[in-house]
Amino acid sequence: MRSVVDLPISLDRAGLAAWCRQWQVRELAVFGSVLRPDFGPASDLDFLVTFSPTAAWSLIDHERMRQELVDLLGRDVDLVSREGLERSANWIRRQMILESARPLDVQG
């Protein structure tokens, strides 16, 4: 994955760093419309999240994570787990996301 150089919006990097620590996130990446010219005020943010090997979150936890990002960033959020994506039978979606995802530098 190549690193994000410039995004069309500003993100609360300190807030994202705290969120990553809280949820044991090893890497947080963006993909989708935020990386394309069609990104606009109504666009959501798509995140690919790689968790620590010791993290074991439930479906309810994943929804809580997503809602915390919505509250932090003020936009709708799609949250995709890298582990789940890599197990997906939809190889086209998997390939498109993995090839386009750009990691965020959210070290706090």
Short mmCIF file of C-alpha atoms in Angstrom, two decimals:
data_model
loop_
_atom_site.label_atom_id
_atom_site.label_comp_id
_atom_site.label_asym_id
_atom_site.label_seq_id
_atom_site.Cartn_x
_atom_site.Cartn_y
_atom_site.Cartn_z
CA MET A 1 0.00 0.00 0.00
CA ARG A 2 1.26 3.44 -0.87
CA SER A 3 1.08 6.18 1.70
CA VAL A 4 -1.52 8.95 1.59
CA VAL A 5 0.06 12.18 0.46
CA ASP A 6 -2.92 14.51 0.29
CA LEU A 7 -6.61 14.16 1.09
CA PRO A 8 -9.41 16.55 0.07
CA ILE A 9 -10.47 16.88 3.73
CA SER A 10 -8.67 17.38 6.99
CA LEU A 11 -8.87 14.57 9.52
CA ASP A 12 -8.49 14.75 13.28
CA ARG A 13 -5.18 12.83 13.36
CA ALA A 14 -4.89 12.99 17.16
CA GLY A 15 -8.44 11.70 17.53
CA LEU A 16 -7.76 8.93 15.02
CA ALA A 17 -4.55 7.99 16.87
CA ALA A 18 -6.48 7.71 20.15
CA TRP A 19 -9.18 5.65 18.41
CA CYS A 20 -6.52 3.33 16.98
CA ARG A 21 -4.94 2.81 20.41
CA GLN A 22 -8.32 2.15 22.03
CA TRP A 23 -9.30 -0.47 19.44
CA GLN A 24 -5.84 -2.08 19.02
CA VAL A 25 -5.48 -0.98 15.40
CA ARG A 26 -2.11 -1.69 13.79
CA GLU A 27 -2.88 0.12 10.55
CA LEU A 28 -5.66 2.42 9.38
CA ALA A 29 -6.01 3.04 5.65
CA VAL A 30 -8.46 4.93 3.45
CA PHE A 31 -9.88 3.75 0.14
CA GLY A 32 -12.76 4.66 -2.12
CA SER A 33 -14.07 8.08 -3.09
CA VAL A 34 -11.83 10.07 -0.71
CA LEU A 35 -8.99 9.17 -3.10
CA ARG A 36 -10.91 10.13 -6.25
CA PRO A 37 -11.96 13.43 -7.82
CA ASP A 38 -15.66 12.64 -7.24
CA PHE A 39 -15.30 12.99 -3.44
CA GLY A 40 -17.72 15.62 -2.15
CA PRO A 41 -19.54 16.96 0.91
CA ALA A 42 -22.02 14.05 0.93
CA SER A 43 -19.37 11.35 0.44
CA ASP A 44 -18.69 8.84 3.16
CA LEU A 45 -15.22 7.78 4.30
CA ASP A 46 -14.07 4.23 3.65
CA PHE A 47 -11.53 2.78 6.09
CA LEU A 48 -9.59 -0.47 5.91
CA VAL A 49 -8.54 -1.45 9.42
CA THR A 50 -5.86 -3.96 10.43
CA PHE A 51 -6.15 -5.02 14.05
CA SER A 52 -3.50 -6.29 16.42
CA PRO A 53 -3.33 -10.11 16.38
CA THR A 54 -4.65 -10.18 19.96
CA ALA A 55 -7.75 -8.08 19.20
CA ALA A 56 -11.00 -10.05 19.19
CA TRP A 57 -13.97 -7.80 18.53
CA SER A 58 -17.64 -8.71 18.22
CA LEU A 59 -20.07 -7.41 15.61
CA ILE A 60 -21.42 -5.01 18.24
CA ASP A 61 -17.86 -3.75 18.83
CA HIS A 62 -17.42 -3.15 15.08
CA GLU A 63 -20.59 -1.05 15.01
CA ARG A 64 -19.39 0.89 18.06
CA MET A 65 -16.05 1.53 16.31
CA ARG A 66 -17.83 2.73 13.20
CA GLN A 67 -20.11 5.05 15.17
CA GLU A 68 -17.15 6.51 17.07
CA LEU A 69 -15.50 7.36 13.74
CA VAL A 70 -18.75 8.94 12.48
CA ASP A 71 -18.87 11.08 15.64
CA LEU A 72 -15.16 11.98 15.40
CA LEU A 73 -15.13 12.83 11.69
CA GLY A 74 -18.64 14.16 11.12
CA ARG A 75 -19.28 11.92 8.11
CA ASP A 76 -20.77 8.52 7.46
CA VAL A 77 -18.10 5.82 7.63
CA ASP A 78 -17.69 2.38 6.12
CA LEU A 79 -15.31 0.25 8.17
CA VAL A 80 -13.78 -2.84 6.55
CA SER A 81 -11.62 -5.26 8.50
CA ARG A 82 -8.55 -6.37 6.56
CA GLU A 83 -8.86 -9.87 8.00
CA GLY A 84 -12.48 -10.13 6.87
CA LEU A 85 -11.65 -8.69 3.45
CA GLU A 86 -8.83 -11.19 2.94
CA ARG A 87 -11.26 -14.05 3.68
CA SER A 88 -13.90 -12.65 1.32
CA ALA A 89 -14.99 -14.80 -1.61
CA ASN A 90 -15.45 -11.60 -3.65
CA TRP A 91 -11.95 -11.45 -5.08
CA ILE A 92 -12.71 -8.45 -7.30
CA ARG A 93 -13.77 -6.28 -4.34
CA ARG A 94 -10.83 -7.58 -2.30
CA GLN A 95 -8.35 -6.75 -5.05
CA MET A 96 -9.81 -3.29 -5.70
CA ILE A 97 -9.70 -2.30 -2.03
CA LEU A 98 -6.24 -3.73 -1.31
CA GLU A 99 -4.72 -2.12 -4.41
CA SER A 100 -6.24 1.30 -3.80
CA ALA A 101 -5.98 1.58 0.01
CA ARG A 102 -3.57 4.19 1.36
CA PRO A 103 -2.38 4.01 4.99
CA LEU A 104 -2.86 7.04 7.21
CA ASP A 105 -0.11 8.31 9.46
CA VAL A 106 -2.05 8.64 12.71
CA GLN A 107 0.74 8.12 15.22
CA GLY A 108 -0.12 10.00 18.37
#
